Coordinates of C-alpha atoms in Angstrom, one line a residue:
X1 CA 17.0 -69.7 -12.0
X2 CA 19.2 -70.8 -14.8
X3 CA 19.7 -74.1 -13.1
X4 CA 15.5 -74.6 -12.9
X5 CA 14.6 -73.3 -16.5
X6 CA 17.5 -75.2 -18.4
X7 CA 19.2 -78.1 -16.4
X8 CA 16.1 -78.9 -14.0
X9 CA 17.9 -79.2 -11.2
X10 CA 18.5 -76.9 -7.8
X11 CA 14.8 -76.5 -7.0
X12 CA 13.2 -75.0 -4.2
X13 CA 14.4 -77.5 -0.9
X14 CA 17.0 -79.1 -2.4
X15 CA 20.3 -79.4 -0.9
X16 CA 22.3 -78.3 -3.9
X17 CA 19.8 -75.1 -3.9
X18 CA 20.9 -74.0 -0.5
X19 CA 24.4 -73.8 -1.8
X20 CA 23.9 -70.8 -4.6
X21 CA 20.6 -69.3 -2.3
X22 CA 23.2 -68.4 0.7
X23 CA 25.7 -67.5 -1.6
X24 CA 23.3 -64.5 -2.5
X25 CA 21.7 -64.0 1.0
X26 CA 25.3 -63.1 2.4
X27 CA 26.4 -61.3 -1.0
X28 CA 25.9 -57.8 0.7
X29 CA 27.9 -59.0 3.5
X30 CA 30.5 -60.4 1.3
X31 CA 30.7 -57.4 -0.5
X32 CA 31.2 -55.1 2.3
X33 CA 33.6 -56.9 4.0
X34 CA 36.3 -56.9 0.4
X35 CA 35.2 -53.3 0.4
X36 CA 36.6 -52.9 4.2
X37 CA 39.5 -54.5 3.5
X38 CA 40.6 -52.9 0.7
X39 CA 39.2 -49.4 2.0
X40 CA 39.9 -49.9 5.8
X41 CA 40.2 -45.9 6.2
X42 CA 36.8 -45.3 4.5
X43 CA 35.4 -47.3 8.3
X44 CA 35.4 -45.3 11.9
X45 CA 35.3 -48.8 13.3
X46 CA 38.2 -50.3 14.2
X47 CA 37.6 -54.1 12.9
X48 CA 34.8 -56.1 11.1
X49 CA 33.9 -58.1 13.7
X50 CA 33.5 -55.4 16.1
X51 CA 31.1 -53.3 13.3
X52 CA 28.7 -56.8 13.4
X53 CA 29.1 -57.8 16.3
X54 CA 28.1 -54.5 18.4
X55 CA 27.4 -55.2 21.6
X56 CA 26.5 -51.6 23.1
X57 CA 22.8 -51.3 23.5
X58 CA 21.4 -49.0 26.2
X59 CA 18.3 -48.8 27.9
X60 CA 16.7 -46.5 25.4
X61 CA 18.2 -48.9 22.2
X62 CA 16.4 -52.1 24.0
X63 CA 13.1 -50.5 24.0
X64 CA 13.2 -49.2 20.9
X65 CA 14.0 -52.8 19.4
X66 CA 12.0 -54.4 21.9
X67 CA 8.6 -51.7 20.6
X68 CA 9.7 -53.3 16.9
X69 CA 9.2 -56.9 17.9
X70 CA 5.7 -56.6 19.8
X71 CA 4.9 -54.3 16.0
X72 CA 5.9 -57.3 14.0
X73 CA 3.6 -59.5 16.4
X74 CA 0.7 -57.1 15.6
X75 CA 1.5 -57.6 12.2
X76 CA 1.2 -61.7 12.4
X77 CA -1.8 -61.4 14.6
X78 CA -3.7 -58.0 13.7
X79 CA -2.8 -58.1 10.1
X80 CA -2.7 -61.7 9.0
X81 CA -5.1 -63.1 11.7
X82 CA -2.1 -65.7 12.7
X83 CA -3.1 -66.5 16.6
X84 CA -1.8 -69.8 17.1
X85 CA 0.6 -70.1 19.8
X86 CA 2.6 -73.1 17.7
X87 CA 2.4 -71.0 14.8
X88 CA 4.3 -68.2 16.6
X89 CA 7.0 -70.6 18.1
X90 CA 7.6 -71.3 14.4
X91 CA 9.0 -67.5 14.2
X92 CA 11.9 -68.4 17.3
X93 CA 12.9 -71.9 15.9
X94 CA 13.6 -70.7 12.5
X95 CA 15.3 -67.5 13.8
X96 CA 19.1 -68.7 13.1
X97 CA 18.4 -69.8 9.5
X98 CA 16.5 -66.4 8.9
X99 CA 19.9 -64.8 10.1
X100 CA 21.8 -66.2 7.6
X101 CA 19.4 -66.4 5.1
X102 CA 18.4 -62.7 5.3
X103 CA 19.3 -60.7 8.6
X104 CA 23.2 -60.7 7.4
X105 CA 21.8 -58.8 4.3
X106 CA 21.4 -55.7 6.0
X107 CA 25.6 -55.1 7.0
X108 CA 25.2 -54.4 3.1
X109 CA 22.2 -52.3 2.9
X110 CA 22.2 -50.5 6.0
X111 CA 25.5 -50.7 7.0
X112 CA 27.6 -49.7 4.1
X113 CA 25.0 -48.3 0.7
X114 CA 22.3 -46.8 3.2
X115 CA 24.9 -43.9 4.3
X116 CA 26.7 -43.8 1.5
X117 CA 24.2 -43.0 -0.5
X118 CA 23.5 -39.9 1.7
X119 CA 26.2 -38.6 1.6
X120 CA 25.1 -38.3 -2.7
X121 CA 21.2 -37.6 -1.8
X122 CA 18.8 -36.5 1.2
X123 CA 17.9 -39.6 3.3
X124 CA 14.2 -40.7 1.5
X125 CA 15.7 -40.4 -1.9
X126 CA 18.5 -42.5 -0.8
X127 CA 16.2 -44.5 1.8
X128 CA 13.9 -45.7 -1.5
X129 CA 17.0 -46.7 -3.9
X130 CA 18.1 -49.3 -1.0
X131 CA 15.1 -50.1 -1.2
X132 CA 14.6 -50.6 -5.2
X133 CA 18.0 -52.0 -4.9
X134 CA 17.3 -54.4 -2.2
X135 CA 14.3 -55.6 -4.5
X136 CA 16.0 -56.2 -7.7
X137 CA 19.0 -58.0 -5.7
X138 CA 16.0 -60.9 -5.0
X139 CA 14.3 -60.8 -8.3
X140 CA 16.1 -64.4 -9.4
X141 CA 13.6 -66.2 -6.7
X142 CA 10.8 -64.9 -8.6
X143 CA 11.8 -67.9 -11.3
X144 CA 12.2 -70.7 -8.7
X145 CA 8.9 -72.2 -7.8
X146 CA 8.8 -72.8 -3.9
X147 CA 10.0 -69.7 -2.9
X148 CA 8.3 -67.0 -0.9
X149 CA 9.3 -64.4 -3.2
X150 CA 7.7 -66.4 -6.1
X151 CA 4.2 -66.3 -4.0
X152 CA 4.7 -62.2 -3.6
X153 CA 3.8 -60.0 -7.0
X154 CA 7.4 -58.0 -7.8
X155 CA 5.7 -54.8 -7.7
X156 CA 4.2 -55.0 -3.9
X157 CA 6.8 -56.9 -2.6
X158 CA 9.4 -53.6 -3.9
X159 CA 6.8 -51.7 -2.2
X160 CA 7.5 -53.5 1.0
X161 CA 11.4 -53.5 0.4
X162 CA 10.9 -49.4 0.7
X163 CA 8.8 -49.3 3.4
X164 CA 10.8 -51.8 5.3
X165 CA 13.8 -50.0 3.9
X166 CA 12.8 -46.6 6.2
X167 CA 12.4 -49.0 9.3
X168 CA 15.5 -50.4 9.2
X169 CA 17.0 -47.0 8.6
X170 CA 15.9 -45.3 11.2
X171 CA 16.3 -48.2 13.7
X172 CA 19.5 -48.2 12.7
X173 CA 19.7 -44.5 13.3
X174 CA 18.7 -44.6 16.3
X175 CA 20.4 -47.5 17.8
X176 CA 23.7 -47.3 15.5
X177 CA 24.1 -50.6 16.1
X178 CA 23.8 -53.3 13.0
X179 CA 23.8 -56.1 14.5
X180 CA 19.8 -55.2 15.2
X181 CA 19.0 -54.5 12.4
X182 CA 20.4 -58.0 11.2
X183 CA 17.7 -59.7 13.9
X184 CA 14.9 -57.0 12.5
X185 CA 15.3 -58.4 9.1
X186 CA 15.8 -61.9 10.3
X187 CA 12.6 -61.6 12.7
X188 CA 10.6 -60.3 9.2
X189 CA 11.2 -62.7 7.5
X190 CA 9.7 -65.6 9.8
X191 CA 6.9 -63.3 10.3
X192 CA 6.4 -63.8 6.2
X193 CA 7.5 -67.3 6.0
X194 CA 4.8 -67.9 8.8
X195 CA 1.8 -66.1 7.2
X196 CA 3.0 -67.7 3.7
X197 CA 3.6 -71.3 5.1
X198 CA 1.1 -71.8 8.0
X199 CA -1.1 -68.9 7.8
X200 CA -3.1 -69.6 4.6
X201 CA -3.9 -73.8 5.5
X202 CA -0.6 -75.2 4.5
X203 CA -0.9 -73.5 0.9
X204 CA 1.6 -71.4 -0.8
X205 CA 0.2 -67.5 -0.9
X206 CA 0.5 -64.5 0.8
X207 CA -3.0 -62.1 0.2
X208 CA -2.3 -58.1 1.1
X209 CA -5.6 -57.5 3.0
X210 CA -6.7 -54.3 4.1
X211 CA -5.5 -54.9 7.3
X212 CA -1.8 -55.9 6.2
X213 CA -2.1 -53.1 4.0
X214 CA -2.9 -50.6 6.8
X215 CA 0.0 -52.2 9.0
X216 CA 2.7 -51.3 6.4
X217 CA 1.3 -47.6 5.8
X218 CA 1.1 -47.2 9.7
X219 CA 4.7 -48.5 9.8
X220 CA 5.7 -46.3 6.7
X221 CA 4.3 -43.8 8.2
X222 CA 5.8 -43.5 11.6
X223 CA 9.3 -44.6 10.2
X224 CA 9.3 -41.8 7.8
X225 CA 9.1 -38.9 10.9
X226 CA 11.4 -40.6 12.8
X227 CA 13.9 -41.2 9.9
X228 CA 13.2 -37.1 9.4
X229 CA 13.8 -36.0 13.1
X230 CA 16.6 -37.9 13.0
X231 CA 18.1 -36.4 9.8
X232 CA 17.1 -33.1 11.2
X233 CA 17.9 -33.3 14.9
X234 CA 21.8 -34.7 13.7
X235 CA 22.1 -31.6 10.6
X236 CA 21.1 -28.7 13.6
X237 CA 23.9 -30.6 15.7
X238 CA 27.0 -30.4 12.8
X239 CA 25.6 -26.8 12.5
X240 CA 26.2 -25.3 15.5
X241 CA 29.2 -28.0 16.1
X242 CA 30.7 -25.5 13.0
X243 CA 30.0 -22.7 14.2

């Protein structure tokens, strides 16, 4: 931001931009490992790596994550009217970058503030501040021209950050595994970068129709009662476990 609005210089594709832009993406990441290694006993996992890197997913967590990729093709197809097969293949080939770009993101938002913050607040209070947090953490791109941010307007794209804040919460809660909900986010943000890039003729812009719009309110919707039977189901446990 400073660099574009003083010193003209680390613009939107350039290779000096990528240098401060991934810096930021992997900021949450960054932050939560210092804070594991200088609170190691805070963490019921035994390393890092193993936290990421979770490779336990049953039958029940691959359909879960496997319902949230077929919703995020309804979302490109039904909501943004994206059909072409190309297009689509865009989402796969641009998966790694989206990772590091984005998915790693959520080993500091889910992983580390998400259950914190319950532990201070009741999980949609503390759901909506990840996601007001998660917002204002990307409000720089809003001053670089280029971006997909830029294209967004701050107020709806926070609303998005919420609602997608209570997805990955409660596939997180019910897969427990991270490293998921790092592909989730990734797999997100191609869907965006596709209808920004390709699915508007080659120009910049993203419009919130009324079937986008009905996508994320179904999607709020549904993540909402699951994120609540979770909460639910897990308090009745630790009750009778006490008693």
């Amino acid at each position: 931001m400073i660099g574009n609005e003083y010193f003209n210089v680390l613009w939107y594709g350039e290779v000096l931009f990528w240098a401060p832009y991934l810096l930021g993406a992997l900021g949450p990441m960054i932050a939560f490992y210092i804070i594991h290694k200088i609170y190691p006993y805070e963490f019921q996992f035994t390393s890092f790596n193993r936290f990421v890197f979770n490779k336990n997913i049953n039958k029940k967590v691959g359909i879960i994550f496997f319902l949230y990729l077929l919703w995020r093709f309804l979302m490109v197809w039904f909501g943004f009217g994206i059909e072409e097969p190309v297009s689509i293949l865009y989402m796969f080939i641009n998966l790694p970058l989206m990772i590091i770009g984005g998915g790693f993101e959520e080993i500091g938002w889910r992983g580390y503030l998400q259950p914190n913050l319950e532990k201070i607040f009741t999980y949609i209070p503390a759901t909506i501040v990840v996601g007001v947090v998660w917002a204002l953490w990307h409000l720089p791109l809003w001053f670089i021209k280029g971006t997909v941010q830029s294209e967004i307007n701050f107020g709806i794209y926070t609303l998005m950050t919420i609602i997608l804040s209570f997805s990955f919460s409660t596939l997180y809660k019910y897969s427990e595994n991270i490293t998921l909900c790092v592909l989730a986010h990734a797999w997100y943000n191609g869907c965006i970068g596709l209808a920004v890039y390709i699915g508007y003729n080659g120009y910049l812009q993203l419009d919130i129709g009324f079937k986008v719009f009905l996508v994320y309110i179904i999607e709020f919707i549904v993540s909402v009662i699951l994120g609540v039977i979770y909460n639910r189901k897990m308090n009745s446990t630790r009750i009778r476990v006490t008693y």
